[in-house]
mmCIF file of C-alpha atoms in Angstrom:
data_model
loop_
_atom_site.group_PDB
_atom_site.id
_atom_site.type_symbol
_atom_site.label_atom_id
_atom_site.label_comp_id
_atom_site.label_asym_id
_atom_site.label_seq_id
_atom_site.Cartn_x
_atom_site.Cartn_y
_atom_site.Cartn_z
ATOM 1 C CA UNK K 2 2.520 1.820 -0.008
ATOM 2 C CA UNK K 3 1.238 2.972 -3.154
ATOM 3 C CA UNK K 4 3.175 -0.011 -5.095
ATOM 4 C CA UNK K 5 0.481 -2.356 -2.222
ATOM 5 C CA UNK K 6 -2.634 -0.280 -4.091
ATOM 6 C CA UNK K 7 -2.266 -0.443 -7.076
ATOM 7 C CA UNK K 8 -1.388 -4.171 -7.200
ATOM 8 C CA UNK K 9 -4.523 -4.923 -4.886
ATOM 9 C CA UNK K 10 -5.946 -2.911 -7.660
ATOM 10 C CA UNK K 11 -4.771 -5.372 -10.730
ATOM 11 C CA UNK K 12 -5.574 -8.322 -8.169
ATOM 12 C CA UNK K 13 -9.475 -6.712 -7.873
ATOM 13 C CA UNK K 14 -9.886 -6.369 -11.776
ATOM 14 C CA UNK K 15 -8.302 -9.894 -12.735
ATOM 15 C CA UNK K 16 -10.541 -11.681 -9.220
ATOM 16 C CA UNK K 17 -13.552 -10.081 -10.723
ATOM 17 C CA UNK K 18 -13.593 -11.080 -14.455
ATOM 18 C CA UNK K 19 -12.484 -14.716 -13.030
ATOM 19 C CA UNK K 20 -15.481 -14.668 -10.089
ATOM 20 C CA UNK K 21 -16.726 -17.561 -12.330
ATOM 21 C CA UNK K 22 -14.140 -19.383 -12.219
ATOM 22 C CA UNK K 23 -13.074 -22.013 -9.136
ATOM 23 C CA UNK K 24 -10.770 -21.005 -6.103
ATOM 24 C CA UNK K 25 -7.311 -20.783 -6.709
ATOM 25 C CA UNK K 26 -6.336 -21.402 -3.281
ATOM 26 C CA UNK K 27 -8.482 -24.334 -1.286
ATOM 27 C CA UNK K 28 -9.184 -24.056 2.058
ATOM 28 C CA UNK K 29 -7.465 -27.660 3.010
ATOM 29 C CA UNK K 30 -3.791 -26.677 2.096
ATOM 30 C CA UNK K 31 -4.730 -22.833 2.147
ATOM 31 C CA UNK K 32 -2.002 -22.109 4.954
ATOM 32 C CA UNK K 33 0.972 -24.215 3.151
ATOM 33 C CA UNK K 34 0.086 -22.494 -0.359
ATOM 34 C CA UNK K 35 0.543 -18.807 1.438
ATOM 35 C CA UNK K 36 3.753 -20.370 3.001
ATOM 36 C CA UNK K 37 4.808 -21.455 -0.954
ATOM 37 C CA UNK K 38 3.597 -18.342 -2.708
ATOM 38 C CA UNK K 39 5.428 -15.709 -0.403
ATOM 39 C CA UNK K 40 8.422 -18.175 -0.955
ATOM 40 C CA UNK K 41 8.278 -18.159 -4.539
ATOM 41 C CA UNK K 42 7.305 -14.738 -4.968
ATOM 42 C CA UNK K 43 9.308 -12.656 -2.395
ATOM 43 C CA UNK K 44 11.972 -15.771 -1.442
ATOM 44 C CA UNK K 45 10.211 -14.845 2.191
ATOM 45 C CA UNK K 46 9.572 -17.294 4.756
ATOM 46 C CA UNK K 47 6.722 -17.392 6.493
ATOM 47 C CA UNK K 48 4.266 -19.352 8.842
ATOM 48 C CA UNK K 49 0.270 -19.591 8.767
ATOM 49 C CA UNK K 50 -2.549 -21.187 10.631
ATOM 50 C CA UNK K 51 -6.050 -20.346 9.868
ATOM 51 C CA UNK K 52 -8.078 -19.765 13.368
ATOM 52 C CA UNK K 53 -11.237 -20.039 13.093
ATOM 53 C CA UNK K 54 -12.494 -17.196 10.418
ATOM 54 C CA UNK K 55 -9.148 -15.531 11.161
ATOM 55 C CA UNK K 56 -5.684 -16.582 8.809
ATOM 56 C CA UNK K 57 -2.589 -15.574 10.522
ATOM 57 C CA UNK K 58 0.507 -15.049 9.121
ATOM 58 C CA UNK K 59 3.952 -14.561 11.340
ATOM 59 C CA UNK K 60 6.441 -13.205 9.810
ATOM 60 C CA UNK K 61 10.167 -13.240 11.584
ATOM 61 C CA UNK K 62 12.695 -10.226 10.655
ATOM 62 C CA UNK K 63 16.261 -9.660 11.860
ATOM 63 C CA UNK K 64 15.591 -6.334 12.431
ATOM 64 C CA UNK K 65 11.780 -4.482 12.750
ATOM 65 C CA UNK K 66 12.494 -1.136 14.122
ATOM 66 C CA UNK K 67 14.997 1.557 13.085
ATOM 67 C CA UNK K 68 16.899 3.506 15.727
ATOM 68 C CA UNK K 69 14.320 6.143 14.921
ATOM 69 C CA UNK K 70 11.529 3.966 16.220
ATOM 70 C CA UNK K 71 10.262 3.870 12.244
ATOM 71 C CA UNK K 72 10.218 0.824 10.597
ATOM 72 C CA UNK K 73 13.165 -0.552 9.026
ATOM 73 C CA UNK K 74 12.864 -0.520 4.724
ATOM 74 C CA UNK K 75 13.892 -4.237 4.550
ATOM 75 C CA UNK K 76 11.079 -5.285 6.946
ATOM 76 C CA UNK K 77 8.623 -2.747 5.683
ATOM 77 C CA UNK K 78 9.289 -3.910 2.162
ATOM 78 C CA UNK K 79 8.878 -7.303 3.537
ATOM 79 C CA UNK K 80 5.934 -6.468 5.445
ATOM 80 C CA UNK K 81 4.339 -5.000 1.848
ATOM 81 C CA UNK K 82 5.362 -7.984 0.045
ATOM 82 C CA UNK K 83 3.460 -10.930 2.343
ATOM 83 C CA UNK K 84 0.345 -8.749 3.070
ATOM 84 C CA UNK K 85 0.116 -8.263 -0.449
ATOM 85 C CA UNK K 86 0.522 -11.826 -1.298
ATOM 86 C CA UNK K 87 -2.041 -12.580 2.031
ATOM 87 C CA UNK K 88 -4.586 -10.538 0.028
ATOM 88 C CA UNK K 89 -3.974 -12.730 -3.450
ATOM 89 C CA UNK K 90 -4.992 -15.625 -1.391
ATOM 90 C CA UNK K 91 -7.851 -14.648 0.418
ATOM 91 C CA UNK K 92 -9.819 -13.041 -2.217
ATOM 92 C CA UNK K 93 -9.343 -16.571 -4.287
ATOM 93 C CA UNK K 94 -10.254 -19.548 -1.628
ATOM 94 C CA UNK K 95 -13.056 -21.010 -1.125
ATOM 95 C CA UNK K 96 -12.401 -20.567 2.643
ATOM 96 C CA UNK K 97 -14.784 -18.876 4.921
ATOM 97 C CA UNK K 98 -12.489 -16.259 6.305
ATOM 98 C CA UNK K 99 -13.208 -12.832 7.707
ATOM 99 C CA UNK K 100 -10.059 -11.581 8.503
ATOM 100 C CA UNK K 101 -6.259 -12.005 7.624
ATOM 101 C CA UNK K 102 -3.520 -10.974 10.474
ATOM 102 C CA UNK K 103 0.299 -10.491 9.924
ATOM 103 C CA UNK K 104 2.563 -10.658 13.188
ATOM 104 C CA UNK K 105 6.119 -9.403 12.204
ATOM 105 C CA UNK K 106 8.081 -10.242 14.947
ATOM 106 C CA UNK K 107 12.301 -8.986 15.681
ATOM 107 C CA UNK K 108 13.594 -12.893 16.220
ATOM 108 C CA UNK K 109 17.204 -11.502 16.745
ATOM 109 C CA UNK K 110 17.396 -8.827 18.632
ATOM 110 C CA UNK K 111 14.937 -7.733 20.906
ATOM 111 C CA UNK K 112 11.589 -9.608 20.515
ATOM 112 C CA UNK K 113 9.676 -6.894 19.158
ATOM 113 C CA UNK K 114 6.623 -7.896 16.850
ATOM 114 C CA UNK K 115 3.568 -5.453 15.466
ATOM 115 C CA UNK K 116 0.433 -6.860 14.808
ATOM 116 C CA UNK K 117 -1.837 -5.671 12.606
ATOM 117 C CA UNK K 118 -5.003 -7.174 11.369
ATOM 118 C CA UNK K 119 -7.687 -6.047 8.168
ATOM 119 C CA UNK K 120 -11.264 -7.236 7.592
ATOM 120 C CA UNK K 121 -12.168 -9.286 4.420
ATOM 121 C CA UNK K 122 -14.589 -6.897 3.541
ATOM 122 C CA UNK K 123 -12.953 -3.687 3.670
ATOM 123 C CA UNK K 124 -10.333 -5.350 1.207
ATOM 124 C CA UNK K 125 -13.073 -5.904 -0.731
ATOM 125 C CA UNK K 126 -14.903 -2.851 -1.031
ATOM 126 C CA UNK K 127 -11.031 -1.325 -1.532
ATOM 127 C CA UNK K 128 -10.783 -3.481 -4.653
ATOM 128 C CA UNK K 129 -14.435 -2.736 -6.019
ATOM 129 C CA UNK K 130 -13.728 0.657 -5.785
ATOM 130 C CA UNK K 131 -16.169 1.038 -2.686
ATOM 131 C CA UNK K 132 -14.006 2.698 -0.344
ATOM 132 C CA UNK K 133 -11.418 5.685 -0.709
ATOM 133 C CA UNK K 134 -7.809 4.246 0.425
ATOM 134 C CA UNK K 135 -7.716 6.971 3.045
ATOM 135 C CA UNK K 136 -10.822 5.558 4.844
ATOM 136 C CA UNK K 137 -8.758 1.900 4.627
ATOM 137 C CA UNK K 138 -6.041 3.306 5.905
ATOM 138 C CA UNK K 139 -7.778 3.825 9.358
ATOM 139 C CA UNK K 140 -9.556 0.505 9.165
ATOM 140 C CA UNK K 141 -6.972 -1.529 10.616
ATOM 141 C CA UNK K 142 -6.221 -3.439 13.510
ATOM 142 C CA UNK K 143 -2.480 -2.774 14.819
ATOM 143 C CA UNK K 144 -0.131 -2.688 17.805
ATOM 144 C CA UNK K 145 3.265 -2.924 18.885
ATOM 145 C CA UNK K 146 4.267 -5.243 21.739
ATOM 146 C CA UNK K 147 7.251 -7.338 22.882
ATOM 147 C CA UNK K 148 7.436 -11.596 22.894
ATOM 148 C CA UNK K 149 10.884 -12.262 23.920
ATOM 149 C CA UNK K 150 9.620 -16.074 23.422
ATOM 150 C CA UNK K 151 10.383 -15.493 19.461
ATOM 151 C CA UNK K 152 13.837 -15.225 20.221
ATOM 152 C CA UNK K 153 14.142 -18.657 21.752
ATOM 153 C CA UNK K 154 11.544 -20.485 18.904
ATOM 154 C CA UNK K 155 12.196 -22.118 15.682
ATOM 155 C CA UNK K 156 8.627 -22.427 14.860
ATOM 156 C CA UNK K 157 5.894 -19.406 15.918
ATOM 157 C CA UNK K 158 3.514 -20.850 18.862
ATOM 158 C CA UNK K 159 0.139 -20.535 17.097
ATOM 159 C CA UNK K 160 -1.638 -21.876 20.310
ATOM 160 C CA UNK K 161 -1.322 -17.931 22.426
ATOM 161 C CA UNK K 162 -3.008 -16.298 19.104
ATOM 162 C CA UNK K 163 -7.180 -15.807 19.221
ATOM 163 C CA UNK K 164 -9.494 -15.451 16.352
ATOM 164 C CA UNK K 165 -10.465 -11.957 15.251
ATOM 165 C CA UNK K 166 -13.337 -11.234 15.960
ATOM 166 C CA UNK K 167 -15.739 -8.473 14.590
ATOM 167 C CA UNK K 168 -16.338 -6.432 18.277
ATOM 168 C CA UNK K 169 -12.615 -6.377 18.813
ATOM 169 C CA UNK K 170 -11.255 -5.553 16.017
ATOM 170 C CA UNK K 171 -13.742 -2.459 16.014
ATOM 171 C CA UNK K 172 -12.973 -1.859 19.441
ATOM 172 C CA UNK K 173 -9.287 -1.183 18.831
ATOM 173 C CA UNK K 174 -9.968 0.563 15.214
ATOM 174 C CA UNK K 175 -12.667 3.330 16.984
ATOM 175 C CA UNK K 176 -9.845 3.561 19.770
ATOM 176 C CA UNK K 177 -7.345 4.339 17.369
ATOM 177 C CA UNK K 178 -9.579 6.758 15.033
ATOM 178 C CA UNK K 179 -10.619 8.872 17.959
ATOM 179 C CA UNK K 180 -7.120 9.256 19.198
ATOM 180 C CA UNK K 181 -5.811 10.351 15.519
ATOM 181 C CA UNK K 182 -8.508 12.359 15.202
ATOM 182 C CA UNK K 183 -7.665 14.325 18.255
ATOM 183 C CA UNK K 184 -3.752 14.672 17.065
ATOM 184 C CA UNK K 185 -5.255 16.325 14.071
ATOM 185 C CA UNK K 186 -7.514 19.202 15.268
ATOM 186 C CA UNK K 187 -4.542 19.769 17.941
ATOM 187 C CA UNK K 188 -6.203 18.011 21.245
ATOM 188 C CA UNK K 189 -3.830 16.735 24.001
ATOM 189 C CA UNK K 190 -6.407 13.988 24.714
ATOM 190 C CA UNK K 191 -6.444 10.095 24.872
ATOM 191 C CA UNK K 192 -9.283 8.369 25.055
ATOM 192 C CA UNK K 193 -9.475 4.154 25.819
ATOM 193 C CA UNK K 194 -12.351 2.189 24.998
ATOM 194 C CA UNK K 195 -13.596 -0.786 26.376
ATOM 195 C CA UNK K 196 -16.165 -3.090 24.674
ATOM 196 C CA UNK K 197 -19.236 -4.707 27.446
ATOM 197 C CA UNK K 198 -20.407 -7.718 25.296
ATOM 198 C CA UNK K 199 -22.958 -8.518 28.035
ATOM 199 C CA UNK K 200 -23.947 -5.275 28.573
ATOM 200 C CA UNK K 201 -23.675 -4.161 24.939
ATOM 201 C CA UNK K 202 -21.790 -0.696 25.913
ATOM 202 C CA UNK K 203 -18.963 0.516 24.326
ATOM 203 C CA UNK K 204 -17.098 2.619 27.718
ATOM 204 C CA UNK K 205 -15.337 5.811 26.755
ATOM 205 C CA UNK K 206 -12.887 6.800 29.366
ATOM 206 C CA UNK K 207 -10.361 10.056 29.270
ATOM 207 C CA UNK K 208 -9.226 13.211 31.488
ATOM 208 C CA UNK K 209 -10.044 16.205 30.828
ATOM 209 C CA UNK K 210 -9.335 19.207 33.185
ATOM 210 C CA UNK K 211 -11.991 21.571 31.263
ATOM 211 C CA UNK K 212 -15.914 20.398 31.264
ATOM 212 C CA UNK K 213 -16.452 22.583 27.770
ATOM 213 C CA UNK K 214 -13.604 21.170 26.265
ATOM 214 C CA UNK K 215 -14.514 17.453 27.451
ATOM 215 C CA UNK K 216 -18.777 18.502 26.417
ATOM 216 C CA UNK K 217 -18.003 20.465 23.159
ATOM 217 C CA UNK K 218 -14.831 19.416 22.196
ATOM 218 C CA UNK K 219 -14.221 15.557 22.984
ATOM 219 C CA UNK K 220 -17.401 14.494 23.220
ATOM 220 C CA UNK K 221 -18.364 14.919 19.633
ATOM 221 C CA UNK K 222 -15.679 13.384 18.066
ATOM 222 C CA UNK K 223 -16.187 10.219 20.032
ATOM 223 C CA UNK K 224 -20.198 10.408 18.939
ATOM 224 C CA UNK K 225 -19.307 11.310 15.314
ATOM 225 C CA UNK K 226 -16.662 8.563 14.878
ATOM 226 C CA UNK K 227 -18.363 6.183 17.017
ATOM 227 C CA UNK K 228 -21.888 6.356 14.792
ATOM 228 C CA UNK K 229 -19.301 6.275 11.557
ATOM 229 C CA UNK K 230 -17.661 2.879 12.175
ATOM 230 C CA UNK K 231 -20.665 1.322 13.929
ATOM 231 C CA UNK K 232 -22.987 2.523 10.472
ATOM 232 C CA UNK K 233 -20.037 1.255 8.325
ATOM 233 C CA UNK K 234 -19.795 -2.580 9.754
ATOM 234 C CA UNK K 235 -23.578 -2.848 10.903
ATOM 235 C CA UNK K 236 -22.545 -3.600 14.365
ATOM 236 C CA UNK K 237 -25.882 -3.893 16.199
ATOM 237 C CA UNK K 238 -24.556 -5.490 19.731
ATOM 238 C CA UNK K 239 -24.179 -1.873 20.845
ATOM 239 C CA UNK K 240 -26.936 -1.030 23.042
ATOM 240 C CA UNK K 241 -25.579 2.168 24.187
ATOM 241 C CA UNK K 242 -22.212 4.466 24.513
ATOM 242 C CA UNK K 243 -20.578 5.575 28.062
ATOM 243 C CA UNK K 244 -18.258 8.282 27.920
ATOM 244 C CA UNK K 245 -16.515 8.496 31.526
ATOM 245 C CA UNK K 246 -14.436 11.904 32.454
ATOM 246 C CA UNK K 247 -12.056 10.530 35.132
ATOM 247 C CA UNK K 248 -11.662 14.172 36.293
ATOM 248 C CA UNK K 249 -14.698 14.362 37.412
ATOM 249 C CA UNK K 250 -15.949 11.208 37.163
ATOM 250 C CA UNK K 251 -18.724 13.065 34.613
ATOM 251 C CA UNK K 252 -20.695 10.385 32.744
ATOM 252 C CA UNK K 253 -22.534 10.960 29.624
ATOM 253 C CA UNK K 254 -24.236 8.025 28.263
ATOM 254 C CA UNK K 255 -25.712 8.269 25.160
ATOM 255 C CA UNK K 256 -28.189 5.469 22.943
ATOM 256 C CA UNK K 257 -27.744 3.437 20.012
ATOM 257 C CA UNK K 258 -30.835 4.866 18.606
ATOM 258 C CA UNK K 259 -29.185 9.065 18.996
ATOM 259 C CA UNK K 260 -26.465 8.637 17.124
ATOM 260 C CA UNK K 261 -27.657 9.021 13.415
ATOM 261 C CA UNK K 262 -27.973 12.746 14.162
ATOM 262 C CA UNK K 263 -23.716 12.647 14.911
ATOM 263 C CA UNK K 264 -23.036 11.894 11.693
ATOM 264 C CA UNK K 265 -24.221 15.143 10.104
ATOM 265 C CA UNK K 266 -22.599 17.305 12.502
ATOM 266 C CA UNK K 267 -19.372 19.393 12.355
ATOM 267 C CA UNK K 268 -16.254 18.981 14.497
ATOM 268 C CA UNK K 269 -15.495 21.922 16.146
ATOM 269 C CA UNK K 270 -11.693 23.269 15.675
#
């Protein structure tokens, strides 16, 4: 991956002392010129729609997955080359896009496809400088799943895929964050999160046997990370955070307006 950052890095440099200039890449034939410059470039094929503010890009592989469960190099190089190539075109349309998405998808074997999806402005702030690569690491948007349907298609089905939208993709992203963050100070917990759009609530749920562990341990990850990412992406259509403990059905609920205070404190270890 660090081949992907420092060419984003080049790409950054060159977009900024051209920001004067006109779009490389117009919105009207945006998808077909991704399509062309991933062909040209890599000699991949791929396939793109833009949805709404989201462009998606599938990608089909012979083989995704390793044995091993780790990705094979042929599709991980391949999986480098057209999100790097995704990012040339974004940062130079004149399209109004907020987020790219890549689906690689198995279309020989089993069916298998990860999706992962980034937000315009994180790639942004990457390029500027604005943001460590660690922190962009865990600002992502991924998951594995299984669409046996690729193995039948000749061309992707565009219609089953949804725009991004900002409250998802930091639903999954805090989701994911808290979990790795409990794999690295050693915690056997998982936590899901659920986002109430009426309601404004983002619901915590997890299981934990111990009511210090689940007060002084869990708890302030989820409060820490949680005030993080919303500060990060000014996310204001959270009125207030639920954290459930299903083994006791314990509920802390915690507002909008308390978190600031999260931020400055340590995680125990």
């Amino acid at each position: 991956m660090n081949k992907f950052f420092i060419l984003l890095q080049v790409i950054g440099i060159v977009i900024f002392f051209c920001s004067g200039c006109n779009p490389t890449y117009l919105k009207e034939n945006l998808s077909t010129d991704l399509e062309k410059l991933c062909k040209k470039e890599y000699n991949i094929d791929v396939q793109s729609k833009v949805i709404g503010k989201t462009i998606v890009v599938f990608l089909p592989v012979e083989r995704l997955f390793e044995d091993s469960m780790s990705l094979a190099p042929d599709a991980l190089e391949k999986v480098e080359n057209v999100i790097l190539s995704t990012s040339r075109v974004i940062l130079s349309t004149n399209a109004e896009l907020d987020f790219y998405m890549l689906i690689a998808a198995d279309v020989k074997f089993s069916g298998t496809e990860i999706v992962l999806a980034r937000y315009f402005d994180d790639l942004r702030k990457l390029m500027y400088g604005w943001m460590s690569r660690e922190e962009y690491r865990k600002r992502v948007f991924w998951k594995v799943r299984v669409d046996h349907a690729v193995l039948e298609q000749a061309e992707f089905d565009f219609s089953n895929v949804s725009e991004m939208t900002l409250a998802y993709f930091i639903k999954h992203q805090l989701e994911q964050r808290i979990n790795a963050e409990f794999g690295n100070l050693g915690y056997g917990f998982n936590v899901s999160l659920e986002y109430g759009q009426q309601s404004e609530e983002f619901v915590f749920t997890l299981t934990v046997a111990d009511e210090k562990q689940f007060r002084n341990l869990c708890l302030p990850v989820i409060l820490k990370e949680t005030a993080f990412v919303l500060k990060s992406y000014s996310f204001n259509q959270v009125r207030r955070i639920v954290v459930t403990n299903l083994w006791d059905n314990e509920v802390i609920l915690t507002f909008k307006e308390e978190l600031p205070k999260y931020l400055l404190e340590k995680l125990p270890h």
